[in-house]
Amino acid sequence: MTYSYGVQTETIVALATPQGVGAIAVIRLSGPDAIRLANKVFFGANLEKQATHTIHFGTIRDGEQIVDEVLASVFKAPTSFTKENVVEISTHGSSYIVNRVIKLLIRMGARPARPGEFTLRAFLNGQFDLAQAEAVADLIHSDSETSHQAAMNQMRGGFSQEIKSLREQLIHFASMIELELDFTEEDVEFVSRAELRVLVEKLLRVIDQLISSFDLGNVIKNGVPTVIAGKPNAGKSTLLNALLNEEKAIVSEIAGTTRDFIEDEINIGGMMFRFIDTAGLRETTDTIEAIGVSRTQEKMKTASLILYLFDLGDTDMVEINRDINKLENLGVPFLKVANKVDKANTQFIKQLSTIHPDTIFISAGQKENLDLLKDRIMELVNLDKFRTGNTVVTNIRHYDSLTRTRESLLDVLTGLDNEVTNDFVAMDIRRSLHYLGEITGEITTDDLLANIFSKFCIGK
Amino acid sequence: MTYSYGVQTETIVALATPQGVGAIAVIRLSGPDAIRLANKVFFGANLEKQATHTIHFGTIRDGEQIVDEVLASVFKAPTSFTKENVVEISTHGSSYIVNRVIKLLIRMGARPARPGEFTLRAFLNGQFDLAQAEAVADLIHSDSETSHQAAMNQMRGGFSQEIKSLREQLIHFASMIELELDFTEEDVEFVSRAELRVLVEKLLRVIDQLISSFDLGNVIKNGVPTVIAGKPNAGKSTLLNALLNEEKAIVSEIAGTTRDFIEDEINIGGMMFRFIDTAGLRETTDTIEAIGVSRTQEKMKTASLILYLFDLGDTDMVEINRDINKLENLGVPFLKVANKVDKANTQFIKQLSTIHPDTIFISAGQKENLDLLKDRIMELVNLDKFRTGNTVVTNIRHYDSLTRTRESLLDVLTGLDNEVTNDFVAMDIRRSLHYLGEITGEITTDDLLANIFSKFCIGK
């Protein structure tokens, strides 16, 4: 429960905003000397004499030379992100200037920050627990409403509260049992074994629930795995582009905030859908036939959703029925999507509607009925379950710790079944406590911290 | 002299930091309602009641939903960059969050900012003149010490002062001449024609100097055009990479601030060198022979510097002498660079040093003597002239306006020679004033402003 990371005596510096050309860039300094070091190169107000949370206009100078006109924001310990003294220098957004200013501050005594070091310090100084610190990284990488909400909930401590409450109940047991150990000669019992069993079982139910939420959490974080099954000419890429472009259009309304999209990830109604590359499927003329090929079948089985896309002008009822039959056997939720409705004959549409009334008729090229398709997609994945206020495990490290906690608690139950002595029961409870504590950081090791924070970007 | 851009009643919003993932992103709001609009979505302190230049922690909410935990910086008119009310919201650096917050502010009544609109408003509100506003864009794109210094000098008003002083002298003449027009019947003379000629000639000398500084300014802004001439196996790309990597190494010392380099631009001693692609040269085995080919010769003539690179183990004295002779005839400064010194025979090196004592012996592969090469390059381009405090014209728009001013002043002289009447002289002086005024923005048109600011990035 000790952090050998120790007291932070060094002042660290890094660019906090993304690389690249922009109007401004923000350089962040944190540590006991942050204000003093910034003041050495900042000309304007004396930063050491300013109140916390104030902004000052001035110049950064390298000797006689003016490097930039900047704004310096002063935050005094402990009322900053890291709980240390912090100065944020807002420069013109040139990488040349950013480099000059950072080099200058290093010459004055600052040290380049390691990845995640600002957040690490915030954690070490008690700004938040480990699960919350991890949520900061998730928040930065969130790209949909659901992943954003899960990260925000975790950052604000929702998940931590749940873990903390579980842990407190366990600590209560542990202390009772360990107290009994002290009186072992006297054969007293502070908690009944039956009572202990009931409570461990209750804890196990909560932990099982958290563990099983990880599937959901994984989908929230990485997107709903989706496959478009269809012959090459069915219009797969036209459909993908139509869904993608609509999203792009919404985003680019806000000029300058357009972001680069990974072509195969599409945000539909606040949920990210990750389109699985079924490249193998493209090589055969009859796509659904290819389901027979085991590799392809495996890929399709990992999907949470299949869009069965067919060209109305190029598919007969026999083929459609056969494909749908195969998909039903696969056991993955799927939608029947009839494309090129603008070019189809009315008779065939009528026939299809009768046999498969749940068919969605679209034109990917003409962007017809795409909203209907999206509505159906959202119904099928039941977006509501992603919007629940329930705690969802999104982090594989937390999932691992929960799984180990579960194993230790099962050991407690086995011990009770076999009427083992108190010291064995106490040991298993302590092990459970250890694993739960790893999640929020009550229990840490340097390796664990290094592993978590090295995945952060620099400047965070 | 009026700006039909009019009073800014709208509040504009944009991302001020670069696109991409980073620890933080800064969203900037400017306009009369900036603080009121931000306060509608910010929960924490009441921003409308806060002092200027203060920072406040809180949450951005969309209805009940928390979008992010942020810092809001409040700047009250006229003590902000735009001289309007400004709020800068520092969010977690996720493009999802940035989009949500900007959309939210637009829903509250803000408008997406056009490119350069923040700087345009700063100009319209008298924060600085047009030449200074343009320097802001140059500053953001500066990538070497010299281009940075030229932009910084211009942003801080050095160039504007020079133009302003020229203009004031001209205004003095104009008012004298125009006064004479009022008394034209009485045949008075407020300024002697001889005196006027002397002063116009003096002005012309200053303007000529500024115009001729544009060549220098162009080099500062776009880099010294440089050619490495040499046979394909001479080690051209090894040399380029060696020079480039050394720079990269310096930059990447500051982890996280590494920037992407355009392979053919290399910063040497604070000056950018732009390596001209002489692809054609690569196709012949005897490179310097190819100088005879007029297209290649033309390219080499546009260079400010040629590095004549040859492989010591693969070039004889006859070839070297012939190449050097051709380069001397070309009239472009060049350096004799003997590569692969580690593999050469001592006798040949001795012989070469005697005949061409100014040869620089390097090993691009072993990174030997690169510092010496750089020193020689810097001597040759005479870096000092780039470091002069003299005003340098770097902007083609200013160059155009100066050229037109010059033409108008020459017309004044011609008028004086031909003893034209005062009204013609006055007209030519007024034309000169007009063109000079365009530089600093005393004279503007909407087209001119639109043209200048549309080249800015959004958020600036």
Short mmCIF file of C-alpha atoms in Angstrom, two decimals, chain B:
data_model
loop_
_atom_site.label_atom_id
_atom_site.label_comp_id
_atom_site.label_asym_id
_atom_site.label_seq_id
_atom_site.Cartn_x
_atom_site.Cartn_y
_atom_site.Cartn_z
CA MET B 1 -10.91 53.70 -44.77
CA THR B 2 -14.11 52.18 -43.44
CA TYR B 3 -14.61 48.51 -42.80
CA SER B 4 -17.91 47.33 -44.07
CA TYR B 5 -17.21 44.20 -42.06
CA GLY B 6 -19.05 46.27 -39.48
CA VAL B 7 -19.59 45.69 -35.80
CA GLN B 8 -19.32 42.11 -34.66
CA THR B 9 -22.54 41.20 -32.94
CA GLU B 10 -22.21 37.46 -33.33
CA THR B 11 -20.35 35.21 -30.97
CA ILE B 12 -18.06 32.78 -32.75
CA VAL B 13 -16.67 29.44 -31.63
CA ALA B 14 -13.92 27.09 -32.85
CA LEU B 15 -11.31 24.64 -31.73
CA ALA B 16 -8.10 26.63 -31.18
CA THR B 17 -5.69 23.70 -30.73
CA PRO B 18 -4.68 21.24 -33.46
CA GLN B 19 -6.93 18.32 -34.42
CA GLY B 20 -5.99 14.95 -33.01
CA VAL B 21 -5.62 13.16 -29.73
CA GLY B 22 -3.86 15.03 -26.93
CA ALA B 23 -4.18 15.56 -23.21
CA ILE B 24 -6.27 18.70 -23.64
CA ALA B 25 -8.06 20.67 -26.34
CA VAL B 26 -8.98 24.35 -26.15
CA ILE B 27 -12.26 25.67 -27.55
CA ARG B 28 -12.41 29.41 -28.04
CA LEU B 29 -15.53 31.59 -27.92
CA SER B 30 -15.41 35.29 -28.83
CA GLY B 31 -18.07 37.96 -29.08
CA PRO B 32 -20.41 40.04 -26.96
CA ASP B 33 -22.24 36.94 -25.68
CA ALA B 34 -19.22 34.67 -25.21
CA ILE B 35 -19.38 34.64 -21.42
CA ARG B 36 -23.17 34.42 -21.27
CA LEU B 37 -23.28 31.50 -23.76
CA ALA B 38 -20.48 29.59 -22.05
CA ASN B 39 -22.23 30.08 -18.73
CA LYS B 40 -25.35 28.36 -20.06
CA VAL B 41 -23.52 25.05 -20.42
CA PHE B 42 -20.85 25.46 -17.73
CA PHE B 43 -21.64 24.32 -14.21
CA GLY B 44 -19.38 25.56 -11.47
CA ALA B 45 -18.81 29.22 -10.75
CA ASN B 46 -21.14 31.72 -12.44
CA LEU B 47 -18.85 32.85 -15.26
CA GLU B 48 -20.73 36.10 -15.71
CA LYS B 49 -19.72 37.20 -12.24
CA GLN B 50 -16.02 36.40 -12.53
CA ALA B 51 -13.11 38.78 -12.97
CA THR B 52 -11.22 38.87 -16.24
CA HIS B 53 -8.19 36.57 -16.65
CA THR B 54 -9.46 34.00 -14.17
CA ILE B 55 -9.81 30.22 -14.54
CA HIS B 56 -12.68 28.11 -13.23
CA PHE B 57 -13.12 24.38 -12.81
CA GLY B 58 -16.51 22.88 -13.61
CA THR B 59 -18.49 20.60 -15.88
CA ILE B 60 -19.99 21.13 -19.31
CA ARG B 61 -23.52 19.75 -19.33
CA ASP B 62 -25.89 18.93 -22.13
CA GLY B 63 -29.17 18.91 -20.22
CA GLU B 64 -28.68 16.38 -17.45
CA GLN B 65 -25.70 14.74 -19.09
CA ILE B 66 -22.14 15.64 -18.13
CA VAL B 67 -20.09 16.04 -21.31
CA ASP B 68 -16.76 16.77 -19.63
CA GLU B 69 -14.92 18.20 -16.67
CA VAL B 70 -13.26 21.37 -17.93
CA LEU B 71 -11.42 24.56 -17.08
CA ALA B 72 -13.04 27.77 -18.32
CA SER B 73 -10.83 30.85 -18.74
CA VAL B 74 -12.65 34.18 -18.76
CA PHE B 75 -11.33 37.25 -20.62
CA LYS B 76 -13.41 40.41 -20.57
CA ALA B 77 -13.47 42.98 -23.37
CA PRO B 78 -11.25 44.78 -24.21
CA THR B 79 -8.43 42.85 -22.51
CA SER B 80 -8.57 39.77 -24.74
CA PHE B 81 -6.89 38.76 -28.00
CA THR B 82 -9.92 39.89 -30.02
CA LYS B 83 -10.71 42.80 -27.63
CA GLU B 84 -14.12 41.13 -27.25
CA ASN B 85 -15.44 38.95 -24.43
CA VAL B 86 -13.62 35.63 -24.76
CA VAL B 87 -14.00 32.28 -23.00
CA GLU B 88 -11.50 29.50 -23.57
CA ILE B 89 -12.75 26.08 -22.53
CA SER B 90 -10.04 23.52 -21.88
CA THR B 91 -11.53 20.04 -22.34
CA HIS B 92 -10.06 16.55 -22.36
CA GLY B 93 -8.42 16.09 -25.74
CA SER B 94 -11.00 13.87 -27.42
CA SER B 95 -12.47 14.89 -30.76
CA TYR B 96 -15.75 13.38 -29.65
CA ILE B 97 -15.87 15.74 -26.67
CA VAL B 98 -14.70 18.72 -28.73
CA ASN B 99 -17.49 18.09 -31.25
CA ARG B 100 -20.10 17.73 -28.53
CA VAL B 101 -19.06 20.95 -26.78
CA ILE B 102 -18.88 22.99 -29.99
CA LYS B 103 -22.27 21.69 -31.16
CA LEU B 104 -23.71 22.51 -27.76
CA LEU B 105 -22.40 26.08 -27.90
CA ILE B 106 -23.79 26.47 -31.42
CA ARG B 107 -27.16 25.32 -30.13
CA MET B 108 -26.88 28.00 -27.44
CA GLY B 109 -26.41 30.68 -30.09
CA ALA B 110 -22.77 30.76 -31.11
CA ARG B 111 -21.71 30.51 -34.76
CA PRO B 112 -18.80 28.42 -36.12
CA ALA B 113 -15.87 30.77 -36.74
CA ARG B 114 -14.56 31.26 -40.25
CA PRO B 115 -10.85 30.77 -40.95
CA GLY B 116 -8.84 33.54 -39.32
CA GLU B 117 -11.93 35.18 -37.89
CA PHE B 118 -10.52 35.62 -34.39
CA THR B 119 -7.48 37.42 -35.82
CA LEU B 120 -9.72 39.41 -38.20
CA ARG B 121 -11.72 40.63 -35.21
CA ALA B 122 -8.53 41.50 -33.35
CA PHE B 123 -7.54 43.59 -36.39
CA LEU B 124 -10.98 45.21 -36.81
CA ASN B 125 -11.02 46.06 -33.11
CA GLY B 126 -7.61 47.72 -33.35
CA GLN B 127 -5.56 45.13 -31.50
CA PHE B 128 -2.97 45.37 -34.27
CA ASP B 129 -2.67 46.42 -37.91
CA LEU B 130 -2.99 44.22 -40.96
CA ALA B 131 0.71 43.46 -41.38
CA GLN B 132 0.85 42.37 -37.76
CA ALA B 133 -2.23 40.17 -38.21
CA GLU B 134 -0.59 38.52 -41.19
CA ALA B 135 2.51 37.92 -39.10
CA VAL B 136 0.40 35.82 -36.70
CA ALA B 137 -0.16 33.30 -39.51
CA ASP B 138 3.52 33.40 -40.45
CA LEU B 139 4.46 32.86 -36.82
CA ILE B 140 2.31 29.73 -36.59
CA HIS B 141 3.93 28.33 -39.71
CA SER B 142 7.47 29.35 -38.87
CA ASP B 143 9.78 26.38 -38.74
CA SER B 144 13.24 27.84 -38.25
CA GLU B 145 14.94 30.47 -36.16
CA THR B 146 15.13 32.96 -39.00
CA SER B 147 11.54 32.62 -40.23
CA HIS B 148 10.39 32.74 -36.61
CA GLN B 149 12.35 35.91 -35.98
CA ALA B 150 11.11 37.64 -39.11
CA ALA B 151 7.50 36.81 -38.18
CA MET B 152 7.98 37.81 -34.56
CA ASN B 153 9.56 41.12 -35.60
CA GLN B 154 6.64 41.79 -37.93
CA MET B 155 4.03 40.75 -35.37
CA ARG B 156 5.53 43.07 -32.82
CA GLY B 157 5.18 45.94 -35.28
CA GLY B 158 8.72 46.48 -36.60
CA PHE B 159 7.69 46.38 -40.22
CA SER B 160 4.55 48.40 -39.56
CA GLN B 161 6.59 51.18 -37.96
CA GLU B 162 8.75 51.51 -41.04
CA ILE B 163 5.73 51.70 -43.35
CA LYS B 164 3.94 54.09 -41.03
CA SER B 165 6.86 56.48 -40.98
CA LEU B 166 7.08 56.46 -44.81
CA ARG B 167 3.39 57.08 -45.02
CA GLU B 168 3.47 60.00 -42.59
CA GLN B 169 6.11 61.75 -44.68
CA LEU B 170 4.02 61.25 -47.80
CA ILE B 171 0.89 62.52 -46.06
CA HIS B 172 2.78 65.67 -45.19
CA PHE B 173 3.56 66.28 -48.89
CA ALA B 174 0.08 65.42 -49.95
CA SER B 175 -1.48 67.90 -47.55
CA MET B 176 0.90 70.65 -48.68
CA ILE B 177 0.20 70.03 -52.35
CA GLU B 178 -3.52 69.80 -51.80
CA LEU B 179 -3.42 73.00 -49.83
CA GLU B 180 -1.79 74.65 -52.86
CA LEU B 181 -4.71 73.40 -54.97
CA ASP B 182 -7.05 75.47 -52.85
CA PHE B 183 -4.98 78.51 -53.59
CA THR B 184 -4.37 77.65 -57.22
CA GLU B 185 -5.58 81.05 -58.46
CA GLU B 186 -3.09 82.80 -56.29
CA ASP B 187 -0.05 80.90 -57.56
CA VAL B 188 1.40 80.27 -54.10
CA GLU B 189 3.82 77.39 -53.47
CA PHE B 190 3.84 75.72 -50.05
CA VAL B 191 6.50 73.21 -50.95
CA SER B 192 9.17 73.81 -53.50
CA ARG B 193 9.20 71.34 -56.38
CA ALA B 194 12.91 70.77 -55.77
CA GLU B 195 12.26 69.92 -52.13
CA LEU B 196 9.47 67.54 -53.12
CA ARG B 197 11.78 65.78 -55.58
CA VAL B 198 14.46 65.30 -52.93
CA LEU B 199 11.96 63.78 -50.53
CA VAL B 200 10.32 61.50 -53.09
CA GLU B 201 13.76 60.25 -54.11
CA LYS B 202 14.59 59.58 -50.48
CA LEU B 203 11.35 57.62 -50.06
CA LEU B 204 12.09 55.65 -53.21
CA ARG B 205 15.44 54.59 -51.82
CA VAL B 206 13.80 53.20 -48.67
CA ILE B 207 11.09 51.45 -50.68
CA ASP B 208 13.66 50.00 -53.10
CA GLN B 209 15.51 48.63 -50.12
CA LEU B 210 12.35 47.03 -48.75
CA ILE B 211 11.48 45.61 -52.16
CA SER B 212 14.92 44.14 -52.59
CA SER B 213 14.70 42.59 -49.11
CA PHE B 214 11.91 40.41 -50.44
CA ASP B 215 14.38 37.99 -52.01
CA LEU B 216 15.87 37.54 -48.59
CA GLY B 217 12.40 37.38 -47.04
CA ASN B 218 11.36 34.73 -49.47
CA VAL B 219 14.38 32.63 -48.58
CA ILE B 220 13.68 33.12 -44.88
CA LYS B 221 10.08 32.03 -45.31
CA ASN B 222 10.57 29.22 -47.81
CA GLY B 223 14.12 28.05 -47.15
CA VAL B 224 17.44 28.39 -48.98
CA PRO B 225 17.07 26.60 -52.31
CA THR B 226 19.86 24.03 -52.30
CA VAL B 227 21.00 21.39 -54.76
CA ILE B 228 23.19 18.40 -54.04
CA ALA B 229 24.91 17.67 -57.31
CA GLY B 230 26.57 14.31 -57.59
CA LYS B 231 26.47 10.91 -59.20
CA PRO B 232 23.81 8.55 -57.87
CA ASN B 233 26.32 6.58 -55.78
CA ALA B 234 27.97 9.68 -54.33
CA GLY B 235 25.81 9.38 -51.20
CA LYS B 236 23.25 12.12 -51.69
CA SER B 237 20.44 10.51 -49.76
CA THR B 238 22.78 9.23 -47.06
CA LEU B 239 23.95 12.81 -46.60
CA LEU B 240 20.39 14.16 -46.52
CA ASN B 241 19.39 11.55 -43.96
CA ALA B 242 22.47 12.17 -41.86
CA LEU B 243 21.72 15.89 -41.72
CA LEU B 244 18.06 15.19 -41.11
CA ASN B 245 18.55 12.54 -38.42
CA GLU B 246 20.85 14.70 -36.44
CA GLU B 247 18.16 17.34 -36.33
CA LYS B 248 15.54 14.75 -35.45
CA ALA B 249 17.72 13.48 -32.63
CA ILE B 250 17.94 16.97 -31.16
CA VAL B 251 14.22 17.41 -31.38
CA SER B 252 13.28 13.99 -30.06
CA GLU B 253 15.31 14.56 -26.91
CA ILE B 254 12.20 16.37 -25.88
CA ALA B 255 9.94 13.38 -26.00
CA GLY B 256 6.54 14.15 -27.37
CA THR B 257 7.54 17.20 -29.32
CA THR B 258 8.96 15.39 -32.30
CA ARG B 259 7.40 16.72 -35.44
CA ASP B 260 7.11 15.27 -38.89
CA PHE B 261 9.70 16.50 -41.27
CA ILE B 262 9.36 17.00 -44.94
CA GLU B 263 12.34 14.99 -46.07
CA ASP B 264 13.66 17.69 -48.31
CA GLU B 265 13.67 20.52 -45.79
CA ILE B 266 16.48 20.58 -43.29
CA ASN B 267 17.13 23.11 -40.58
CA ILE B 268 20.83 23.94 -40.35
CA GLY B 269 21.90 26.38 -37.71
CA GLY B 270 18.50 28.04 -37.50
CA MET B 271 17.98 28.41 -41.23
CA MET B 272 15.75 26.20 -43.34
CA PHE B 273 17.38 24.66 -46.43
CA ARG B 274 15.03 23.44 -49.11
CA PHE B 275 16.61 20.71 -51.18
CA ILE B 276 15.48 21.03 -54.78
CA ASP B 277 14.59 17.79 -56.41
CA THR B 278 16.91 17.35 -59.35
CA ALA B 279 15.41 14.00 -60.20
CA GLY B 280 16.65 14.35 -63.73
CA LEU B 281 20.18 14.40 -62.47
CA ARG B 282 19.83 10.90 -61.15
CA GLU B 283 19.20 9.36 -64.48
CA THR B 284 22.61 9.98 -65.92
CA THR B 285 25.74 8.34 -64.59
CA ASP B 286 27.72 11.53 -64.93
CA THR B 287 25.75 14.09 -63.02
CA ILE B 288 27.73 17.18 -63.69
CA GLU B 289 27.78 16.30 -67.36
CA ALA B 290 24.03 16.70 -67.16
CA ILE B 291 24.46 20.38 -66.33
CA GLY B 292 24.67 20.77 -70.06
CA VAL B 293 21.05 19.73 -70.27
CA SER B 294 19.28 23.05 -70.11
CA ARG B 295 16.39 22.01 -67.82
CA THR B 296 18.76 20.74 -65.18
CA GLN B 297 20.99 23.76 -65.64
CA GLU B 298 18.00 26.04 -65.08
CA LYS B 299 17.15 24.23 -61.86
CA MET B 300 20.68 24.49 -60.60
CA LYS B 301 20.79 28.18 -61.47
CA THR B 302 17.77 28.84 -59.23
CA ALA B 303 19.66 27.39 -56.27
CA SER B 304 21.34 29.66 -53.76
CA LEU B 305 23.78 26.92 -52.89
CA ILE B 306 25.12 23.79 -54.56
CA LEU B 307 26.82 20.97 -52.70
CA TYR B 308 29.07 19.19 -55.17
CA LEU B 309 29.21 15.71 -53.63
CA PHE B 310 31.57 13.05 -54.96
CA ASP B 311 32.65 9.57 -53.85
CA LEU B 312 36.39 9.60 -53.10
CA GLY B 313 36.73 6.00 -54.18
CA ASP B 314 34.86 6.41 -57.42
CA THR B 315 35.98 9.75 -58.88
CA ASP B 316 39.32 10.66 -60.44
CA MET B 317 41.00 14.04 -60.49
CA VAL B 318 40.17 14.64 -64.14
CA GLU B 319 36.47 14.21 -63.45
CA ILE B 320 36.62 16.40 -60.34
CA ASN B 321 38.45 19.20 -62.14
CA ARG B 322 36.03 19.10 -65.04
CA ASP B 323 32.98 19.17 -62.72
CA ILE B 324 34.35 22.03 -60.64
CA ASN B 325 35.12 23.99 -63.77
CA LYS B 326 31.53 23.61 -64.93
CA LEU B 327 30.17 24.65 -61.57
CA GLU B 328 32.36 27.74 -61.54
CA ASN B 329 30.89 28.72 -64.89
CA LEU B 330 27.39 28.32 -63.46
CA GLY B 331 27.97 31.21 -61.07
CA VAL B 332 26.13 29.72 -58.09
CA PRO B 333 28.03 29.44 -54.78
CA PHE B 334 29.07 25.84 -54.27
CA LEU B 335 30.95 23.62 -51.83
CA LYS B 336 33.27 20.77 -52.78
CA VAL B 337 32.25 17.82 -50.62
CA ALA B 338 34.33 14.63 -50.80
CA ASN B 339 32.36 11.71 -49.38
CA LYS B 340 33.37 8.29 -48.04
CA VAL B 341 36.59 9.65 -46.56
CA ASP B 342 36.78 6.49 -44.43
CA LYS B 343 37.20 4.34 -47.52
CA ALA B 344 39.56 6.53 -49.58
CA ASN B 345 43.28 6.16 -50.15
CA THR B 346 45.49 8.62 -48.35
CA GLN B 347 47.51 9.51 -51.40
CA PHE B 348 44.44 10.67 -53.32
CA ILE B 349 43.16 12.69 -50.33
CA LYS B 350 46.55 14.40 -50.10
CA GLN B 351 46.56 15.20 -53.81
CA LEU B 352 43.00 16.55 -53.68
CA SER B 353 43.78 18.73 -50.64
CA THR B 354 46.66 20.29 -52.53
CA ILE B 355 44.75 21.05 -55.72
CA HIS B 356 41.47 22.01 -54.00
CA PRO B 357 42.36 23.07 -50.45
CA ASP B 358 38.79 24.08 -49.77
CA THR B 359 37.50 20.52 -50.17
CA ILE B 360 35.45 19.28 -47.22
CA PHE B 361 36.13 15.63 -46.45
CA ILE B 362 33.19 13.85 -44.90
CA SER B 363 31.68 10.44 -44.38
CA ALA B 364 27.92 10.71 -44.63
CA GLY B 365 27.53 7.06 -43.63
CA GLN B 366 29.79 7.38 -40.55
CA LYS B 367 28.51 10.90 -39.81
CA GLU B 368 32.06 12.23 -39.86
CA ASN B 369 32.78 15.92 -40.28
CA LEU B 370 29.14 16.85 -40.74
CA ASP B 371 29.59 19.72 -38.30
CA LEU B 372 32.37 21.11 -40.45
CA LEU B 373 30.14 20.84 -43.51
CA LYS B 374 27.35 22.67 -41.72
CA ASP B 375 29.72 25.42 -40.62
CA ARG B 376 30.85 25.90 -44.22
CA ILE B 377 27.25 25.96 -45.45
CA MET B 378 26.40 28.60 -42.87
CA GLU B 379 29.44 30.68 -43.82
CA LEU B 380 28.50 30.50 -47.48
CA VAL B 381 24.90 31.62 -47.07
CA ASN B 382 26.10 34.28 -44.65
CA LEU B 383 23.57 33.61 -42.00
CA ASP B 384 24.27 36.94 -40.37
CA LYS B 385 22.36 38.80 -43.01
CA PHE B 386 19.29 36.80 -42.00
CA ARG B 387 19.79 37.70 -38.39
CA THR B 388 19.93 41.44 -39.02
CA GLY B 389 17.46 43.57 -37.16
CA ASN B 390 16.64 45.23 -40.49
CA THR B 391 13.09 45.02 -41.70
CA VAL B 392 12.61 42.23 -44.21
CA VAL B 393 9.61 41.87 -46.48
CA THR B 394 8.42 38.25 -46.35
CA ASN B 395 4.88 38.63 -47.62
CA ILE B 396 4.11 38.70 -51.35
CA ARG B 397 1.12 40.97 -50.74
CA HIS B 398 3.37 43.55 -49.09
CA TYR B 399 5.84 43.16 -51.92
CA ASP B 400 3.07 43.90 -54.43
CA SER B 401 1.88 46.95 -52.54
CA LEU B 402 5.44 48.26 -52.24
CA THR B 403 5.98 47.76 -55.97
CA ARG B 404 2.83 49.74 -56.74
CA THR B 405 3.85 52.45 -54.30
CA ARG B 406 7.17 52.63 -56.10
CA GLU B 407 5.47 52.97 -59.50
CA SER B 408 3.25 55.76 -58.20
CA LEU B 409 6.21 57.60 -56.72
CA LEU B 410 8.05 57.28 -60.04
CA ASP B 411 4.95 58.85 -61.64
CA VAL B 412 5.30 61.74 -59.19
CA LEU B 413 8.88 62.24 -60.35
CA THR B 414 7.88 62.04 -64.01
CA GLY B 415 5.17 64.63 -63.31
CA LEU B 416 7.69 66.92 -61.71
CA ASP B 417 10.03 66.46 -64.70
CA ASN B 418 7.23 67.37 -67.07
CA GLU B 419 6.02 70.23 -64.87
CA VAL B 420 2.46 68.88 -64.75
CA THR B 421 -0.09 70.73 -62.71
CA ASN B 422 -0.48 70.20 -58.98
CA ASP B 423 -3.67 68.19 -59.24
CA PHE B 424 -1.83 65.48 -61.21
CA VAL B 425 1.01 65.40 -58.72
CA ALA B 426 -1.46 65.24 -55.85
CA MET B 427 -3.26 62.36 -57.53
CA ASP B 428 -0.05 60.32 -57.86
CA ILE B 429 0.87 60.99 -54.26
CA ARG B 430 -2.58 59.92 -53.14
CA ARG B 431 -2.16 56.72 -55.15
CA SER B 432 1.15 56.03 -53.40
CA LEU B 433 -0.55 56.62 -50.05
CA HIS B 434 -3.28 54.21 -50.98
CA TYR B 435 -0.89 51.37 -51.76
CA LEU B 436 1.20 51.94 -48.64
CA GLY B 437 -1.98 52.02 -46.58
CA GLU B 438 -2.99 48.63 -47.92
CA ILE B 439 -0.03 47.05 -46.19
CA THR B 440 -0.92 48.01 -42.66
CA GLY B 441 -4.65 48.05 -43.28
CA GLU B 442 -5.38 51.80 -43.15
CA ILE B 443 -6.87 51.10 -46.57
CA THR B 444 -8.83 47.87 -46.86
CA THR B 445 -11.62 46.36 -48.87
CA ASP B 446 -13.75 43.39 -47.95
CA ASP B 447 -12.14 41.41 -50.74
CA LEU B 448 -8.70 42.17 -49.43
CA LEU B 449 -9.63 41.15 -45.89
CA ALA B 450 -11.42 38.01 -47.06
CA ASN B 451 -8.41 37.10 -49.14
CA ILE B 452 -5.98 37.53 -46.27
CA PHE B 453 -7.94 35.86 -43.50
CA SER B 454 -9.31 32.96 -45.51
CA LYS B 455 -5.74 31.65 -45.63
CA PHE B 456 -5.64 31.36 -41.85
CA CYS B 457 -6.60 28.20 -40.08
CA ILE B 458 -9.87 27.99 -38.24
CA GLY B 459 -9.63 28.83 -34.57
CA LYS B 460 -7.03 31.56 -35.16
#
